[in-house]
Amino acid sequence: MRARAFWGDQMLDTTSRWTLGLALMLTGVGMPTVAAAQEAQPAAAQPEQIEQPDIIVSAERRREYRKDVPLSVGSLTGENLSVIQAGGTDIRGLSGRIASLNIESSFGRAFPRFYIRGLGNTDFDLNASQPVSLVYDDVVLENPIIKGFPIFDLSQLEVLRGPQGTLFGRNTPAGIVKFSTVRPDEAGGYFRASYGSFDSVNFEGAATVKLSETLSARFSTLYQHRSDWLDNVRTPRRGDLEGFDDWAGRVQLQWQPSQPLTVRLTGQWRVLDGTARVFRANAFATG
């Protein structure tokens, strides 16, 4: 009859017990050797950590670090936004600059249609409701013509993905595109100008003026021009279509009697004139 021993909840025979004991003894003896070998090896170089800039967003109507906001938010700030604006494009130039944002239009620089995560409305009727809203300084601009307002003198662009009706007062099942303009906090300004083919002109400038210790104003403007460059085959002359003159401006008055209180009044206007734009749907024949 073979002797038996108990190990935990299992019953081992004598042979298994000695085998287990030998394995534990060998492991105990080998541990210092393994540790010594590990200590003898030089420490591996730690990969260099890249510091990520702190991005402040106002997706929840208060200024927070983007990493602390429990929403899907994309943003463009500073130099990246200035480079996009310097190209002389309209608001459709933001398409593809932020993940999941697409902007297209059947009417050129007017009446853009926004899509977030592929959700949008292709209807070009003026009364059509769009599932993506445009917000300027926390004010919803829902009219489709107003949505084509040029982008200039902006401090930040945010794209909030998903329904935002609770915080921004309108049913937006796809999300919102949120613009924040440069505020008249500090005196100063800038201007930039460019010239390109087809007599393309882009001029942008802004300035902040301190009217008193508590009152300041900021004036900003944008002018864009392009000559007619598309030929209408029904007329004998060249250059009939696609030209435009687009001028927009913004005036801000800011009153700050105390640190907790800031009152800001903003007014915007736009004058757009030009020849007919070409609608290119089904312009290419198959085969």
Short mmCIF file of C-alpha atoms in Angstrom, two decimals:
data_model
loop_
_atom_site.label_atom_id
_atom_site.label_comp_id
_atom_site.label_asym_id
_atom_site.label_seq_id
_atom_site.Cartn_x
_atom_site.Cartn_y
_atom_site.Cartn_z
CA MET A 1 0.00 0.00 0.00
CA ARG A 2 1.52 3.32 -1.10
CA ALA A 3 1.83 6.20 1.35
CA ARG A 4 -0.24 9.28 0.56
CA ALA A 5 0.13 12.94 1.55
CA PHE A 6 -2.24 15.91 1.32
CA TRP A 7 -1.31 19.11 -0.53
CA GLY A 8 -4.03 21.73 -0.27
CA ASP A 9 -7.24 20.21 -1.56
CA GLN A 10 -5.41 17.60 -3.59
CA MET A 11 -4.17 14.24 -2.39
CA LEU A 12 -0.73 13.32 -3.76
CA ASP A 13 1.02 10.02 -3.56
CA THR A 14 4.57 9.75 -2.21
CA THR A 15 6.21 9.93 -5.63
CA SER A 16 4.37 13.09 -6.59
CA ARG A 17 5.18 14.68 -3.24
CA TRP A 18 8.93 14.19 -3.68
CA THR A 19 8.79 15.44 -7.25
CA LEU A 20 7.02 18.61 -6.13
CA GLY A 21 9.47 19.13 -3.29
CA LEU A 22 12.44 18.77 -5.61
CA ALA A 23 10.99 21.28 -8.04
CA LEU A 24 10.49 23.83 -5.27
CA MET A 25 14.03 23.31 -3.99
CA LEU A 26 15.58 23.79 -7.42
CA THR A 27 13.52 26.90 -8.00
CA GLY A 28 14.61 28.35 -4.68
CA VAL A 29 18.26 27.68 -5.42
CA GLY A 30 18.07 29.19 -8.92
CA MET A 31 16.32 32.43 -8.01
CA PRO A 32 19.43 34.36 -6.75
CA THR A 33 21.32 33.35 -9.89
CA VAL A 34 18.57 34.71 -12.16
CA ALA A 35 18.34 37.94 -10.14
CA ALA A 36 22.11 38.41 -10.31
CA ALA A 37 22.06 37.95 -14.08
CA GLN A 38 19.32 40.53 -14.42
CA GLU A 39 21.23 43.01 -12.25
CA ALA A 40 24.35 42.53 -14.34
CA GLN A 41 22.57 43.62 -17.53
CA PRO A 42 22.62 47.36 -18.26
CA ALA A 43 19.31 49.12 -17.83
CA ALA A 44 17.47 49.64 -21.14
CA ALA A 45 17.15 53.23 -22.24
CA GLN A 46 13.70 54.62 -21.55
CA PRO A 47 11.90 56.00 -24.63
CA GLU A 48 11.71 59.76 -24.67
CA GLN A 49 8.32 61.05 -23.65
CA ILE A 50 6.77 63.62 -25.98
CA GLU A 51 4.98 66.33 -24.09
CA GLN A 52 1.50 66.94 -25.43
CA PRO A 53 0.28 70.54 -25.39
CA ASP A 54 -2.65 71.33 -23.14
CA ILE A 55 -5.65 72.14 -25.33
CA ILE A 56 -8.49 74.07 -23.74
CA VAL A 57 -11.98 73.49 -25.15
CA SER A 58 -15.44 74.73 -24.23
CA ALA A 59 -17.46 71.76 -25.41
CA GLU A 60 -19.46 71.76 -22.16
CA ARG A 61 -19.84 75.56 -22.05
CA ARG A 62 -16.90 75.93 -19.69
CA ARG A 63 -13.18 76.00 -20.31
CA GLU A 64 -11.61 72.59 -19.68
CA TYR A 65 -8.67 70.51 -20.80
CA ARG A 66 -9.72 68.43 -23.78
CA LYS A 67 -8.45 65.23 -22.17
CA ASP A 68 -10.87 65.82 -19.25
CA VAL A 69 -13.98 66.30 -21.43
CA PRO A 70 -16.09 63.12 -21.72
CA LEU A 71 -17.08 63.93 -25.32
CA SER A 72 -15.69 63.21 -28.76
CA VAL A 73 -14.12 66.57 -29.62
CA GLY A 74 -11.74 67.61 -32.39
CA SER A 75 -10.10 71.02 -32.45
CA LEU A 76 -7.85 73.32 -34.46
CA THR A 77 -6.05 76.26 -32.90
CA GLY A 78 -3.33 78.78 -33.48
CA GLU A 79 -0.99 78.32 -36.42
CA ASN A 80 -2.81 75.34 -37.93
CA LEU A 81 -6.00 77.36 -38.27
CA SER A 82 -4.14 80.37 -39.67
CA VAL A 83 -2.53 78.26 -42.41
CA ILE A 84 -5.93 77.01 -43.57
CA GLN A 85 -7.34 80.53 -43.68
CA ALA A 86 -4.32 81.93 -45.52
CA GLY A 87 -5.08 79.80 -48.58
CA GLY A 88 -7.98 82.05 -49.60
CA THR A 89 -10.55 79.27 -49.33
CA ASP A 90 -14.08 79.56 -48.02
CA ILE A 91 -15.50 77.54 -45.15
CA ARG A 92 -15.31 74.37 -47.24
CA GLY A 93 -11.54 74.48 -46.76
CA LEU A 94 -12.10 73.00 -43.29
CA SER A 95 -13.38 69.78 -44.83
CA GLY A 96 -11.07 66.91 -43.95
CA ARG A 97 -8.96 69.04 -41.59
CA ILE A 98 -10.61 67.40 -38.59
CA ALA A 99 -11.48 63.72 -38.49
CA SER A 100 -15.08 62.91 -39.52
CA LEU A 101 -15.87 66.47 -40.74
CA ASN A 102 -16.95 66.95 -44.36
CA ILE A 103 -18.36 70.08 -46.00
CA GLU A 104 -19.77 70.35 -49.53
CA SER A 105 -22.01 72.71 -51.47
CA SER A 106 -24.04 72.83 -54.66
CA PHE A 107 -23.87 76.65 -54.66
CA GLY A 108 -20.15 77.36 -54.32
CA ARG A 109 -19.35 79.77 -51.49
CA ALA A 110 -22.97 79.97 -50.35
CA PHE A 111 -25.13 77.38 -48.62
CA PRO A 112 -22.58 74.76 -47.44
CA ARG A 113 -23.79 71.43 -46.09
CA PHE A 114 -21.99 69.89 -43.12
CA TYR A 115 -21.53 66.20 -42.33
CA ILE A 116 -20.11 64.66 -39.16
CA ARG A 117 -19.40 60.93 -39.13
CA GLY A 118 -21.23 60.79 -42.45
CA LEU A 119 -24.47 62.17 -40.96
CA GLY A 120 -25.96 65.16 -42.77
CA ASN A 121 -28.70 66.30 -45.09
CA THR A 122 -28.16 66.58 -48.85
CA ASP A 123 -31.36 68.62 -49.32
CA PHE A 124 -30.53 72.10 -50.68
CA ASP A 125 -33.90 73.65 -49.80
CA LEU A 126 -33.65 76.78 -47.64
CA ASN A 127 -36.15 75.33 -45.17
CA ALA A 128 -34.38 71.98 -44.85
CA SER A 129 -33.24 71.20 -41.32
CA GLN A 130 -29.60 70.24 -41.02
CA PRO A 131 -28.43 67.72 -38.39
CA VAL A 132 -25.17 69.67 -38.01
CA SER A 133 -25.35 73.20 -36.59
CA LEU A 134 -22.87 76.05 -36.77
CA VAL A 135 -22.09 77.96 -33.56
CA TYR A 136 -20.25 81.29 -33.39
CA ASP A 137 -19.26 82.33 -29.87
CA ASP A 138 -22.02 80.16 -28.36
CA VAL A 139 -24.69 81.59 -30.71
CA VAL A 140 -26.34 79.06 -33.05
CA LEU A 141 -26.42 80.18 -36.71
CA GLU A 142 -28.87 77.84 -38.35
CA ASN A 143 -29.87 79.61 -41.56
CA PRO A 144 -28.11 77.78 -44.43
CA ILE A 145 -27.00 81.05 -46.02
CA ILE A 146 -25.42 82.26 -42.76
CA LYS A 147 -23.53 78.97 -42.51
CA GLY A 148 -21.41 80.08 -45.45
CA PHE A 149 -19.98 83.05 -43.53
CA PRO A 150 -16.22 83.31 -44.20
CA ILE A 151 -13.77 82.15 -41.57
CA PHE A 152 -11.31 84.79 -40.33
CA ASP A 153 -9.81 86.12 -37.09
CA LEU A 154 -10.61 82.91 -35.21
CA SER A 155 -8.88 81.63 -32.11
CA GLN A 156 -10.22 78.08 -32.16
CA LEU A 157 -12.39 75.64 -34.04
CA GLU A 158 -14.08 72.73 -32.27
CA VAL A 159 -16.06 69.86 -33.77
CA LEU A 160 -18.37 68.17 -31.28
CA ARG A 161 -19.51 64.78 -32.51
CA GLY A 162 -22.87 63.39 -31.47
CA PRO A 163 -26.11 65.00 -30.23
CA GLN A 164 -25.57 68.42 -28.61
CA GLY A 165 -29.12 69.71 -28.20
CA THR A 166 -29.00 69.77 -24.39
CA LEU A 167 -26.09 72.22 -24.11
CA PHE A 168 -26.60 74.32 -27.24
CA GLY A 169 -30.36 74.63 -27.42
CA ARG A 170 -31.07 72.94 -30.70
CA ASN A 171 -31.60 69.39 -31.87
CA THR A 172 -28.28 68.46 -33.48
CA PRO A 173 -28.20 64.66 -33.81
CA ALA A 174 -24.90 64.65 -35.75
CA GLY A 175 -23.04 67.36 -33.82
CA ILE A 176 -21.94 70.97 -34.11
CA VAL A 177 -19.09 72.99 -35.60
CA LYS A 178 -18.12 75.59 -33.01
CA PHE A 179 -16.09 78.74 -33.80
CA SER A 180 -14.46 80.99 -31.22
CA THR A 181 -13.36 84.42 -32.42
CA VAL A 182 -10.34 86.31 -31.14
CA ARG A 183 -11.55 88.49 -28.26
CA PRO A 184 -10.56 92.12 -27.73
CA ASP A 185 -8.50 91.40 -24.62
CA GLU A 186 -5.12 92.84 -25.56
CA ALA A 187 -4.22 95.73 -27.86
CA GLY A 188 -2.65 94.72 -31.15
CA GLY A 189 -3.51 93.29 -34.53
CA TYR A 190 -2.29 91.74 -37.77
CA PHE A 191 -2.82 91.73 -41.50
CA ARG A 192 -1.96 89.35 -44.31
CA ALA A 193 -2.43 89.51 -48.08
CA SER A 194 -1.88 87.19 -51.02
CA TYR A 195 -2.31 87.16 -54.80
CA GLY A 196 -2.70 84.16 -57.09
CA SER A 197 -3.86 82.94 -60.46
CA PHE A 198 -7.15 84.16 -61.99
CA ASP A 199 -6.60 87.47 -60.14
CA SER A 200 -7.24 85.74 -56.83
CA VAL A 201 -6.87 88.21 -53.97
CA ASN A 202 -7.04 87.42 -50.26
CA PHE A 203 -6.73 90.19 -47.66
CA GLU A 204 -7.34 89.71 -43.97
CA GLY A 205 -6.70 92.03 -41.05
CA ALA A 206 -7.74 92.77 -37.46
CA ALA A 207 -6.92 95.25 -34.70
CA THR A 208 -7.85 95.66 -31.03
CA VAL A 209 -8.18 99.16 -29.58
CA LYS A 210 -8.39 100.01 -25.88
CA LEU A 211 -11.07 102.67 -25.49
CA SER A 212 -10.74 102.90 -21.71
CA GLU A 213 -9.62 100.84 -18.75
CA THR A 214 -12.72 98.67 -18.95
CA LEU A 215 -13.86 99.06 -22.59
CA SER A 216 -12.13 97.68 -25.68
CA ALA A 217 -13.05 97.06 -29.31
CA ARG A 218 -11.82 94.76 -32.06
CA PHE A 219 -12.28 95.31 -35.78
CA SER A 220 -11.60 92.51 -38.23
CA THR A 221 -12.28 92.13 -41.94
CA LEU A 222 -11.73 89.79 -44.88
CA TYR A 223 -11.82 90.52 -48.60
CA GLN A 224 -11.56 87.84 -51.29
CA HIS A 225 -11.76 88.25 -55.08
CA ARG A 226 -11.45 86.05 -58.13
CA SER A 227 -12.08 86.98 -61.76
CA ASP A 228 -14.32 84.95 -64.04
CA TRP A 229 -12.25 82.05 -65.28
CA LEU A 230 -14.72 79.46 -66.59
CA ASP A 231 -15.86 79.72 -70.21
CA ASN A 232 -19.50 79.45 -71.19
CA VAL A 233 -19.56 77.67 -74.57
CA ARG A 234 -22.84 79.42 -75.42
CA THR A 235 -21.16 82.84 -75.55
CA PRO A 236 -18.27 84.01 -77.78
CA ARG A 237 -16.19 85.66 -75.05
CA ARG A 238 -13.88 83.93 -72.59
CA GLY A 239 -14.25 84.04 -68.82
CA ASP A 240 -17.97 84.17 -68.06
CA LEU A 241 -18.45 82.26 -64.82
CA GLU A 242 -17.12 81.48 -61.34
CA GLY A 243 -15.89 84.99 -60.42
CA PHE A 244 -16.76 86.60 -57.09
CA ASP A 245 -16.17 89.47 -54.68
CA ASP A 246 -16.62 88.46 -51.06
CA TRP A 247 -16.26 90.98 -48.24
CA ALA A 248 -17.02 90.28 -44.58
CA GLY A 249 -16.40 92.11 -41.34
CA ARG A 250 -16.82 91.82 -37.60
CA VAL A 251 -16.95 94.41 -34.81
CA GLN A 252 -16.70 93.48 -31.13
CA LEU A 253 -17.21 95.70 -28.10
CA GLN A 254 -16.13 94.28 -24.76
CA TRP A 255 -16.83 95.80 -21.35
CA GLN A 256 -15.17 94.33 -18.27
CA PRO A 257 -15.99 96.37 -15.17
CA SER A 258 -14.68 93.61 -12.87
CA GLN A 259 -12.84 90.33 -13.18
CA PRO A 260 -15.87 88.01 -12.84
CA LEU A 261 -18.06 90.04 -15.26
CA THR A 262 -17.43 90.44 -19.00
CA VAL A 263 -20.01 91.77 -21.45
CA ARG A 264 -19.32 91.43 -25.16
CA LEU A 265 -21.40 92.65 -28.11
CA THR A 266 -20.60 91.28 -31.57
CA GLY A 267 -21.87 92.27 -35.01
CA GLN A 268 -21.06 90.58 -38.33
CA TRP A 269 -21.87 91.42 -41.95
CA ARG A 270 -21.11 90.04 -45.39
CA VAL A 271 -21.45 91.24 -48.97
CA LEU A 272 -21.11 88.53 -51.62
CA ASP A 273 -21.42 89.30 -55.33
CA GLY A 274 -20.39 87.27 -58.34
CA THR A 275 -21.37 85.45 -61.48
CA ALA A 276 -23.07 82.09 -61.62
CA ARG A 277 -21.36 79.05 -60.13
CA VAL A 278 -21.31 75.75 -61.97
CA PHE A 279 -23.08 72.77 -60.47
CA ARG A 280 -20.94 69.80 -61.46
CA ALA A 281 -23.26 66.90 -60.64
CA ASN A 282 -23.27 64.29 -63.45
CA ALA A 283 -20.70 66.36 -65.39
CA PHE A 284 -18.77 63.28 -66.42
CA ALA A 285 -20.31 60.76 -68.81
CA THR A 286 -19.52 57.10 -68.18
CA GLY A 287 -17.74 54.96 -70.78
#
